[in-house]
Coordinates of C-alpha atoms in Angstrom, one line a residue:
Chain G
M1 CA 124.5 82.6 73.4
L2 CA 127.2 81.5 76.0
E3 CA 126.6 78.1 77.3
Q4 CA 127.1 77.0 80.8
V5 CA 127.6 73.5 82.3
K6 CA 124.4 74.1 84.5
D7 CA 122.3 74.5 81.4
W8 CA 122.5 70.8 80.8
D9 CA 120.1 68.5 82.4
D10 CA 120.3 64.7 82.0
D11 CA 116.7 64.3 83.2
F12 CA 115.3 67.0 81.1
Y13 CA 113.6 64.8 78.5
E14 CA 111.9 62.6 81.1
K15 CA 110.8 65.6 83.0
F16 CA 109.4 67.2 80.0
K17 CA 107.4 64.2 78.7
P18 CA 104.6 64.4 81.4
I19 CA 104.4 68.2 81.2
A20 CA 103.8 68.0 77.5
M21 CA 100.5 66.2 78.0
G22 CA 101.5 63.1 75.8
F23 CA 102.4 65.3 72.7
V24 CA 106.2 64.8 73.1
N25 CA 107.2 61.1 73.0
E26 CA 109.4 58.7 71.1
A27 CA 112.1 61.2 70.7
E28 CA 114.7 58.7 72.0
K29 CA 114.0 56.7 69.0
C30 CA 115.5 59.4 66.7
L31 CA 118.2 58.0 64.3
Q32 CA 119.6 61.4 63.6
C33 CA 119.3 60.6 59.9
G34 CA 118.4 64.2 59.0
K35 CA 115.7 63.5 56.6
C36 CA 113.4 66.0 58.4
T37 CA 115.9 68.7 57.8
G38 CA 116.5 67.7 54.2
Q39 CA 112.9 68.4 53.1
C40 CA 112.0 71.1 55.5
P41 CA 110.7 74.3 53.8
A42 CA 111.9 76.5 56.7
A43 CA 115.4 75.0 56.5
A44 CA 115.3 75.8 52.7
V45 CA 115.2 79.4 53.6
T46 CA 116.9 79.6 56.9
P47 CA 119.9 77.2 56.9
S48 CA 120.4 77.5 60.7
Y49 CA 117.0 75.9 61.4
N50 CA 117.5 72.3 62.0
P51 CA 114.9 69.8 63.4
R52 CA 117.6 67.1 63.8
K53 CA 119.6 69.2 66.1
I54 CA 116.7 70.3 68.1
I55 CA 115.6 66.7 68.7
R56 CA 119.3 65.8 69.6
D57 CA 119.4 68.6 72.2
L58 CA 116.0 67.6 73.7
V59 CA 117.2 64.0 74.3
N60 CA 120.6 65.2 75.5
G61 CA 119.0 67.7 77.9
N62 CA 120.2 71.0 76.6
L63 CA 117.2 72.8 77.5
K64 CA 118.4 76.3 77.3
R65 CA 119.8 76.1 73.7
V66 CA 116.5 75.0 72.3
L67 CA 114.2 77.3 74.4
S68 CA 116.3 80.5 73.8
S69 CA 116.7 80.0 70.0
V70 CA 115.2 82.1 67.3
E71 CA 115.0 78.9 65.2
L72 CA 112.2 77.5 67.6
W73 CA 109.9 80.2 66.2
Q74 CA 110.6 79.6 62.4
C75 CA 108.8 76.2 62.0
F76 CA 106.1 76.3 59.3
F77 CA 104.1 73.4 61.0
C78 CA 104.0 71.7 57.5
S79 CA 104.4 68.2 59.1
G80 CA 106.7 67.3 56.2
C81 CA 109.3 66.0 58.8
F82 CA 106.7 63.7 60.3
S83 CA 105.8 62.3 56.7
V84 CA 109.4 61.4 55.9
C85 CA 110.4 60.3 59.4
P86 CA 111.3 56.5 59.5
M87 CA 110.7 56.3 63.2
D88 CA 107.3 58.4 63.1
I89 CA 108.4 61.1 65.4
N90 CA 105.7 64.0 65.3
F91 CA 108.1 66.9 65.3
P92 CA 105.6 69.6 64.8
F93 CA 103.9 68.8 68.1
F94 CA 107.3 69.1 69.8
V95 CA 107.7 72.5 68.4
F96 CA 104.3 73.4 69.6
M97 CA 105.0 72.3 73.1
F98 CA 108.4 73.7 73.2
R99 CA 107.0 77.2 72.3
L100 CA 104.8 77.1 75.3
A101 CA 107.8 76.0 77.4
A102 CA 109.7 78.8 76.0
M103 CA 107.0 81.3 76.9
N104 CA 107.1 79.9 80.3
E105 CA 110.9 81.0 80.5
G106 CA 110.1 84.4 79.1
Y107 CA 111.0 83.9 75.4
G108 CA 109.0 84.8 72.3
W109 CA 106.1 86.7 73.8
E110 CA 106.4 89.4 71.3
D111 CA 105.6 86.9 68.5
V112 CA 102.5 85.5 70.1
K113 CA 101.3 89.1 71.0
Q114 CA 100.8 89.7 67.3
L115 CA 98.5 86.8 67.0
E116 CA 96.6 87.3 70.1
G117 CA 94.1 89.8 68.4
Y118 CA 92.9 87.0 66.0
A119 CA 91.9 84.9 69.0
E120 CA 90.2 87.8 71.0
K121 CA 88.6 89.8 68.3
D122 CA 87.7 87.1 65.7
Y123 CA 87.6 83.7 67.3
L124 CA 86.0 84.6 70.6
R125 CA 83.7 87.4 69.4
K126 CA 82.7 86.0 66.0
G127 CA 83.5 82.4 66.3
I128 CA 85.4 82.7 63.0
T129 CA 89.3 83.2 63.3
V130 CA 89.8 84.6 59.7
S131 CA 87.6 87.5 59.3
T132 CA 86.9 89.7 56.2
F133 CA 89.5 92.3 57.1
E134 CA 92.3 93.1 54.5
R135 CA 95.7 94.6 54.9
N136 CA 96.4 95.3 51.3
P137 CA 94.7 98.3 49.7
E138 CA 94.9 96.9 46.3
V139 CA 93.1 93.8 47.2
V140 CA 90.2 95.9 48.5
E141 CA 90.2 97.8 45.2
T142 CA 90.1 94.6 43.2
I143 CA 87.4 92.6 44.9
G144 CA 85.2 95.3 46.4
D145 CA 82.5 94.1 48.9
I146 CA 82.8 90.4 49.8
S147 CA 79.2 90.3 51.2
K148 CA 77.9 91.1 47.7
I149 CA 80.0 88.3 46.2
R150 CA 78.5 86.0 48.9
M151 CA 75.0 87.0 48.0
E152 CA 75.6 86.5 44.3
A153 CA 76.9 82.9 45.1
G154 CA 73.6 82.3 46.9
L155 CA 74.9 82.5 50.4
P156 CA 73.8 84.8 53.3
P157 CA 75.8 88.2 53.1
E158 CA 77.6 87.3 56.3
R159 CA 78.4 83.9 58.0
K160 CA 77.2 84.2 61.5
V161 CA 77.7 81.8 64.4
S162 CA 74.8 81.6 66.8
D163 CA 74.7 83.0 70.1
R164 CA 74.8 79.7 71.8
G165 CA 77.8 78.7 69.9
L166 CA 79.6 81.9 70.8
A167 CA 78.7 81.6 74.5
E168 CA 79.9 78.0 74.5
I169 CA 83.5 78.7 73.2
N170 CA 83.8 81.7 75.5
M171 CA 82.8 79.4 78.4
I172 CA 85.5 76.8 77.2
S173 CA 88.0 79.7 77.0
D174 CA 87.2 80.9 80.4
L175 CA 87.2 77.5 82.1
S176 CA 90.4 76.2 80.5
G177 CA 92.5 79.3 81.4
M178 CA 92.8 80.6 77.7
T179 CA 91.1 83.9 78.6
S180 CA 93.5 84.8 81.5
F181 CA 96.4 83.6 79.4
M182 CA 95.3 86.0 76.7
K183 CA 95.1 88.9 79.2
K184 CA 98.7 88.2 80.1
I185 CA 99.9 88.3 76.5
G186 CA 97.9 91.6 75.6
G187 CA 97.2 92.2 71.9
V188 CA 98.3 94.4 69.1
E189 CA 95.8 96.4 67.0
L190 CA 94.4 94.7 63.9
L191 CA 94.0 97.1 61.1
D192 CA 91.4 96.9 58.4
C193 CA 92.0 98.7 55.0
K194 CA 88.3 99.3 54.7
T195 CA 87.9 101.2 57.9
C196 CA 91.4 102.6 58.4
N197 CA 92.1 106.3 58.6
D198 CA 95.3 108.1 57.4
E199 CA 97.2 108.0 60.7
Q200 CA 96.5 104.2 61.1
A201 CA 97.6 103.7 57.4
K202 CA 100.9 105.5 58.2
R203 CA 101.5 103.3 61.3
C204 CA 100.7 100.2 59.4
K205 CA 103.7 100.8 57.2
T206 CA 106.2 101.4 59.9
K207 CA 104.9 99.1 62.6
P208 CA 107.7 98.2 65.1
L209 CA 107.9 94.9 66.9
P210 CA 106.6 95.0 70.4
S211 CA 109.4 94.4 72.8
K212 CA 107.5 94.4 76.1
V213 CA 104.4 92.4 76.5
G214 CA 102.0 93.5 79.3
K215 CA 103.9 93.1 82.5
I216 CA 106.2 90.5 81.1
K217 CA 109.6 91.5 79.8
T218 CA 110.6 89.3 76.9
K219 CA 114.1 87.9 76.7
L220 CA 116.4 88.2 73.8
R221 CA 116.5 85.0 71.6
F222 CA 119.7 83.9 69.7
Y223 CA 120.6 82.0 66.6
N224 CA 121.9 79.0 68.5
Y225 CA 122.2 76.6 65.6
G226 CA 124.6 78.4 63.3
E227 CA 124.4 81.4 61.0
P228 CA 120.9 82.8 60.1
G229 CA 119.8 82.6 56.6
G230 CA 117.2 84.3 54.5
K231 CA 117.7 86.5 51.4
A232 CA 118.5 89.6 53.3
H233 CA 121.4 87.9 55.0
A234 CA 122.7 86.2 51.8
E235 CA 123.0 89.6 50.2
A236 CA 124.8 91.2 53.2
Chain Z
M1 CA 98.7 55.9 43.7
P2 CA 95.8 56.4 46.1
R3 CA 95.4 53.6 48.7
L4 CA 92.3 51.9 47.3
D5 CA 91.7 50.1 50.6
K6 CA 91.4 53.5 52.4
V7 CA 89.2 54.9 49.6
T8 CA 86.7 52.0 49.8
Q9 CA 86.4 52.5 53.5
I10 CA 84.8 56.0 52.8
P11 CA 81.1 55.5 52.9
K12 CA 78.7 57.0 50.4
P13 CA 76.2 58.6 52.8
E14 CA 72.8 60.2 52.0
Q15 CA 73.6 63.0 54.3
I16 CA 76.8 64.6 55.7
F17 CA 77.6 67.2 58.2
F18 CA 79.2 70.2 56.1
F19 CA 81.9 71.9 58.3
K20 CA 82.4 75.4 57.2
S21 CA 85.8 76.9 57.0
C22 CA 86.8 80.4 58.1
V23 CA 88.8 81.4 54.9
A24 CA 86.3 79.8 52.6
S25 CA 83.5 81.8 54.2
N26 CA 85.1 85.1 54.6
K27 CA 87.7 85.3 51.8
Y28 CA 86.6 82.8 49.0
P29 CA 82.7 82.2 49.3
G30 CA 82.9 80.2 46.1
I31 CA 84.6 77.3 47.9
E32 CA 81.6 77.1 50.3
S33 CA 78.9 77.5 47.7
C34 CA 80.6 75.1 45.2
G35 CA 81.3 72.5 47.9
W36 CA 77.6 72.7 48.9
E37 CA 76.1 72.6 45.5
S38 CA 78.4 69.8 43.9
L39 CA 77.8 67.5 46.9
K40 CA 74.0 68.0 46.2
I41 CA 74.4 67.0 42.5
L42 CA 76.4 63.9 43.5
G43 CA 73.6 62.7 45.6
V44 CA 75.0 63.6 49.1
E45 CA 72.9 66.1 51.0
P46 CA 75.0 68.5 53.1
V47 CA 73.7 69.5 56.4
D48 CA 75.1 72.5 58.3
S49 CA 74.8 74.1 61.8
D50 CA 74.8 77.7 62.9
E51 CA 76.5 76.5 66.1
Q52 CA 79.7 75.4 64.4
T53 CA 82.7 77.6 65.1
C54 CA 86.2 77.7 63.7
C55 CA 88.1 74.3 64.4
G56 CA 90.5 76.4 66.7
G57 CA 93.6 75.2 64.8
F58 CA 94.9 78.7 64.1
V59 CA 94.7 79.9 67.8
T60 CA 96.2 76.5 69.0
F61 CA 99.2 76.7 66.7
A62 CA 99.6 80.4 67.3
N63 CA 100.3 79.3 70.9
V64 CA 97.5 81.6 72.2
A65 CA 95.5 78.6 73.4
A66 CA 97.0 75.5 75.1
P67 CA 95.7 72.0 74.0
T68 CA 93.7 72.1 77.3
A69 CA 91.6 74.9 75.6
S70 CA 91.4 73.6 72.1
M71 CA 90.5 70.1 72.9
P72 CA 87.1 70.9 74.3
A73 CA 86.5 73.2 71.2
V74 CA 87.2 70.2 68.9
A75 CA 85.0 68.0 71.0
R76 CA 82.3 70.5 70.8
N77 CA 82.4 70.9 67.0
L78 CA 82.5 67.1 66.5
S79 CA 79.6 66.6 68.9
L80 CA 77.5 68.7 66.6
A81 CA 77.9 66.1 64.0
E82 CA 77.4 63.3 66.4
E83 CA 74.0 64.8 67.5
K84 CA 72.9 64.4 64.0
N85 CA 74.4 60.9 63.6
L86 CA 76.4 62.1 60.6
D87 CA 80.1 62.0 59.5
T88 CA 81.9 65.4 58.8
C89 CA 83.0 66.7 55.6
V90 CA 85.6 69.5 55.9
L91 CA 86.8 71.9 53.1
C92 CA 90.3 72.7 54.8
N93 CA 93.4 70.7 55.2
G94 CA 93.8 72.5 58.5
C95 CA 90.4 71.7 59.8
W96 CA 90.9 68.0 58.6
T97 CA 94.1 67.5 60.4
F98 CA 93.1 69.3 63.5
L99 CA 89.8 67.6 64.1
N100 CA 91.4 64.2 63.1
E101 CA 94.5 64.3 65.2
F102 CA 92.9 65.9 68.3
G103 CA 89.8 63.5 68.0
H104 CA 92.2 60.6 67.8
F105 CA 94.1 61.8 70.8
M106 CA 90.9 62.1 72.8
N107 CA 89.6 58.6 71.6
H108 CA 92.9 57.0 72.7
N109 CA 93.2 58.8 76.1
E110 CA 90.2 57.9 78.4
E111 CA 91.3 60.4 81.0
V112 CA 91.5 63.3 78.6
K113 CA 88.0 62.3 77.1
A114 CA 86.5 62.2 80.5
S115 CA 87.7 65.6 81.4
V116 CA 86.7 67.0 78.2
N117 CA 83.2 65.5 78.7
M118 CA 83.0 67.1 82.2
M119 CA 83.2 70.4 80.4
M120 CA 80.8 69.4 77.6
N121 CA 78.2 68.2 80.1
M122 CA 78.1 71.6 81.6
M123 CA 76.8 72.9 78.2
G124 CA 74.6 69.9 77.7
R125 CA 76.5 68.1 75.1
E126 CA 78.6 64.9 75.0
Y127 CA 81.6 63.8 73.0
K128 CA 81.5 60.1 72.0
G129 CA 84.0 60.1 69.2
T130 CA 81.8 58.3 66.6
S131 CA 81.8 60.8 63.7
N132 CA 84.6 60.4 61.2
V133 CA 86.1 63.3 59.5
Y134 CA 86.5 63.3 55.7
H135 CA 88.1 65.9 53.4
I136 CA 85.9 67.1 50.5
A137 CA 88.5 66.0 48.0
E138 CA 88.5 62.5 49.5
M139 CA 84.6 62.5 49.0
F140 CA 85.0 63.7 45.5
Y141 CA 87.5 60.8 44.8
R142 CA 85.1 58.3 46.4
L143 CA 82.4 59.6 44.1
K144 CA 84.4 60.0 41.0
D145 CA 82.1 57.7 39.0
D146 CA 79.1 60.1 39.7
I147 CA 81.3 63.0 38.6
A148 CA 82.2 61.2 35.3
K149 CA 78.5 60.7 34.7
N150 CA 77.5 64.4 35.6
V151 CA 80.2 66.4 33.6
K152 CA 78.4 69.2 31.9
R153 CA 81.3 71.5 31.2
P154 CA 84.3 69.6 30.0
L155 CA 87.6 71.2 30.7
K156 CA 88.9 70.6 27.2
G157 CA 92.4 72.0 26.5
V158 CA 92.7 73.6 30.0
K159 CA 96.2 73.2 31.5
V160 CA 95.8 72.5 35.2
A161 CA 98.5 72.1 37.8
T162 CA 97.9 70.9 41.4
H163 CA 99.1 71.7 45.0
Y164 CA 98.0 69.3 47.7
G165 CA 99.0 71.1 50.9
C166 CA 101.0 69.9 53.7
H167 CA 98.4 69.3 56.4
Y168 CA 96.6 66.7 54.4
L169 CA 99.4 64.5 53.1
G170 CA 102.0 65.2 55.7
G171 CA 100.1 65.4 58.8
G172 CA 97.9 62.5 57.7
K173 CA 100.7 60.2 56.8
Y174 CA 98.5 57.2 57.8
T175 CA 95.1 58.6 57.5
A176 CA 95.1 60.3 54.1
I177 CA 94.0 58.4 51.1
D178 CA 97.1 58.9 49.2
D179 CA 101.0 58.7 49.4
A180 CA 102.7 61.6 51.1
Q181 CA 105.5 61.9 48.5
M182 CA 103.7 61.0 45.2
P183 CA 100.0 61.8 45.4
T184 CA 97.9 61.4 42.2
Y185 CA 94.2 61.4 43.1
M186 CA 93.7 65.2 42.2
E187 CA 95.3 64.5 38.7
E188 CA 92.8 61.6 38.3
L189 CA 89.9 63.9 39.0
I190 CA 91.2 66.6 36.6
E191 CA 91.5 63.9 33.9
I192 CA 87.9 62.9 34.6
L193 CA 86.8 66.4 34.0
G194 CA 88.7 66.5 30.8
G195 CA 91.7 68.8 31.7
T196 CA 95.3 68.3 31.0
V197 CA 97.7 68.0 33.9
V198 CA 100.8 70.1 33.9
P199 CA 103.6 68.9 36.1
Y200 CA 106.1 71.4 37.9
T201 CA 109.2 70.9 40.0
A202 CA 107.9 72.4 43.2
N203 CA 104.7 70.5 43.4
R204 CA 105.3 69.1 46.8
E205 CA 106.7 72.1 48.3
C206 CA 104.8 74.0 51.1
C207 CA 102.8 77.1 50.1
G208 CA 104.7 79.1 52.6
T209 CA 101.8 80.2 54.9
G210 CA 103.4 78.3 57.8
F211 CA 100.4 78.8 59.8
T212 CA 101.5 82.0 61.6
Q213 CA 104.8 82.9 59.6
I214 CA 102.8 84.9 57.1
I215 CA 102.0 87.3 60.0
N216 CA 105.2 87.3 62.1
G217 CA 107.8 85.8 59.9
K218 CA 106.9 87.5 56.6
D219 CA 110.4 87.3 55.1
L220 CA 110.7 83.6 55.4
S221 CA 107.1 83.1 54.2
L222 CA 107.4 85.4 51.1
E223 CA 110.7 83.9 50.1
H224 CA 109.4 80.5 50.2
T225 CA 106.1 81.2 48.3
Q226 CA 108.1 83.2 45.7
H227 CA 110.2 80.1 45.1
K228 CA 107.0 78.0 44.5
L229 CA 105.4 80.7 42.3
D230 CA 108.5 80.8 40.1
S231 CA 108.2 77.2 39.5
V232 CA 104.4 77.3 38.7
Q233 CA 105.0 80.2 36.4
E234 CA 107.6 78.2 34.4
A235 CA 105.2 75.4 33.8
D236 CA 102.6 78.1 32.9
P237 CA 99.2 76.5 33.9
D238 CA 95.8 78.0 33.1
L239 CA 94.7 77.0 36.7
L240 CA 96.4 76.0 39.9
I241 CA 94.3 73.7 42.0
V242 CA 94.6 73.6 45.7
Q243 CA 92.6 71.7 48.3
C244 CA 93.0 73.9 51.2
P245 CA 91.5 77.4 51.5
Y246 CA 94.6 78.5 53.5
C247 CA 97.0 77.6 50.8
H248 CA 94.5 79.1 48.4
S249 CA 94.7 82.5 50.2
Q250 CA 98.5 82.4 50.4
L251 CA 99.2 81.5 46.8
D252 CA 96.4 84.0 45.5
R253 CA 97.3 87.0 47.7
V254 CA 101.0 86.7 47.7
Q255 CA 101.0 86.9 43.9
Q256 CA 99.4 90.4 44.3
Q257 CA 101.7 91.4 47.2
L258 CA 104.8 90.5 45.0
N259 CA 103.4 92.4 42.1
Y260 CA 102.6 95.4 44.2
R261 CA 105.7 95.6 46.3
Q262 CA 108.5 94.1 43.9
G263 CA 107.1 94.8 40.5
A264 CA 106.9 91.2 39.7
N265 CA 104.3 89.7 37.2
Y266 CA 102.7 86.7 38.6
Q267 CA 99.3 85.9 37.0
T268 CA 98.3 82.4 37.8
P269 CA 94.6 81.9 38.9
V270 CA 94.3 79.7 42.0
I271 CA 91.1 77.8 42.5
H272 CA 89.9 75.2 45.1
I273 CA 89.2 71.6 44.0
A274 CA 85.4 72.2 45.1
Q275 CA 85.3 75.1 42.6
L276 CA 86.9 72.9 40.0
I277 CA 84.3 70.2 40.4
G278 CA 81.7 72.9 40.4
L279 CA 83.0 74.3 37.1
G280 CA 83.1 70.8 35.6
L281 CA 79.5 69.9 36.9
G282 CA 78.1 73.0 35.2
L283 CA 77.3 75.3 38.1
P284 CA 76.2 78.8 37.1
V285 CA 79.1 81.2 37.0
P286 CA 78.0 83.5 40.0
K287 CA 78.0 80.3 42.2
L288 CA 81.7 79.9 41.5
A289 CA 82.4 83.5 43.0
F290 CA 85.5 84.1 40.9
A291 CA 84.9 87.7 41.7
A292 CA 86.7 87.1 45.1
H293 CA 89.7 86.0 43.4
I294 CA 92.7 88.4 43.0
S295 CA 95.4 87.0 40.8
G296 CA 95.0 86.1 37.2
R297 CA 91.4 87.4 36.9
Q298 CA 91.7 88.0 33.1
R299 CA 93.0 84.4 32.6
L300 CA 90.1 83.0 34.5
E301 CA 87.8 84.9 32.2
E302 CA 89.5 83.5 29.1
V303 CA 89.3 80.0 30.6
L304 CA 85.5 80.4 31.1
D305 CA 85.2 81.9 27.5
R306 CA 86.9 78.7 26.1
I307 CA 84.9 76.1 28.0
G308 CA 81.7 78.0 27.9
R309 CA 79.9 79.9 30.5

C-alpha cells in the first residue's frame, strides 16, 4: 500500500486509548525487544506477521498501516506474546480492539461474515456456540450419532439451555447492540454433513470468499509488513 | 515447577459449580461425564445449572460481539455460581481465561461493573464478583493426594505426552498455578496414575486453532498443527493429554483431515485430562465416551486392553 504523509497521526495512540475501553494500554512501555515475535505461532508460518512492528506503528501513530494490513487478521490469540513480554503488554487485546477499529474503517468484514453464523444460529438460538454439526463426511461415518454416545456416557441426549437463559442472552445481545451489529455483518450459510444435500455438498467444496457484506463494501487489505509467508508461498 | 503458594490457595470445597463447555458437550461428551464423575469420587460434589450458556469467548474474539456485549454475558454466567455461593470449576482453557480476565476487568472498574449491573438488574440478577474460577486440572492437582489413594486402573507402561494449551498458561501468566514456559503439573498427575511421560520438542507450541483461524485462515492453521503433529508422532506416545476441549478438537480432527486430504498417517489418540483421571480412577468404559474420538481409535482400544477395561 502506498503510504502518504497524512496517514500518520502523532496523537493516534492517545486518541485510541479511551475508545479501546481500557484494553489498550502500556504500549508506550514497549522495549521493541521482539520476544513476542520470536515465539509467535502465527509468525512461524507467516514471516510477515510481526507483533513488534504493529506495536511500533501504534505508538508512532501510523494508523493506516496497521488497520489496512492482512497481518492484523492472522493473530492466533494464543497470548504467548503476553506470557514472554518483559513489560507485561497484553497484545492479544490490542489485536482484538484493532480489528474492531479496522471494521470501522471498512476492512475485514468478509472474515467476520464467516463467523457470524455461529453467533446467530448457535450462540443466540441454542446458548451453545459449538454445535454438533460436522463439515467432514468421514468424521460423521466414524463416530455416528453423538446423542447416542452421550446417552451411553450417562448424560441426557442433548445439552439444552433453559428458556430463561436463552431469553437473557438475547436480551443482553439486543440491549448492547450486538444484534444490530450482526445484522450489518450478515451471515454465510453453515452446512452440516448430516443434513446436507448434493448441491450443498458441491458448494461446500468450492466456496468462494464473500467480497461484499450486506451494504458494506469491504476494502482490499495489503501485506504491509513484508513478504507474505505460508507453505504455498514458499513453493511458488 | 508448580507455584505451590498458588496451589494451596485453591480451596477443597464440598460443592463446586460445574461450568459446562460447548465442545465438551457437543463433540466429546466423555470430558463432561468424566469431569463430573471424577470430582464426585474425589469428594467434591459438582452442581450445574440449565441456565448456564456458552462463556461467549468465541463470539467475542470472532469480533461479532464487542466487549460491551460480552461483559454482561460473563457477569450473568458468574452470577449463577454466586447465587449458589459456590466457586466455579471450568473444563476449558478458553472459558477459564475469558471468565477470569473479564471478571477481573469488571472487579477493577467500578463504572463498568455498575453499568453491567444495571443490565443484570433488569433480569433480576446481580454480579458481585465473589466467585473464583478454577480450571478442572488445577482442582485435580489440588486433590492429587485423593487421586493417589483412589487409583483403580494404574496406567502401567502407557506412554503419555502432554499439551497444556495457550490460554491457560499464556493468558494466565500471573493467575495460573504453573510457569508459562516450563509447566510440570500434568506430568506429575500422570506419574501419580502410573503412566510414563514422553517428552517431545513442540510441547509448548500452540495447537493451531487460533480461535477463528481454523475457519477463515485454514492454511495457516493446518500448517501449524501439522508441525505440532509431526513432532508428536516422532515421540510416538500412546496418548496425548490436553486440558482444553478446543485443543482436543483441533488435534483430534485435524489428524483425520490431513489423513483424508493429504494421505498422511497420523494415528495418535488425544484425550482430555478429565478423561485420563477418569480412566485412572476406574470409571466404566462407556462413561469415558471414547466412541466420540476420531483419530487413533485402534490404539485407544489397545491401551484399554493393556490396562484392563
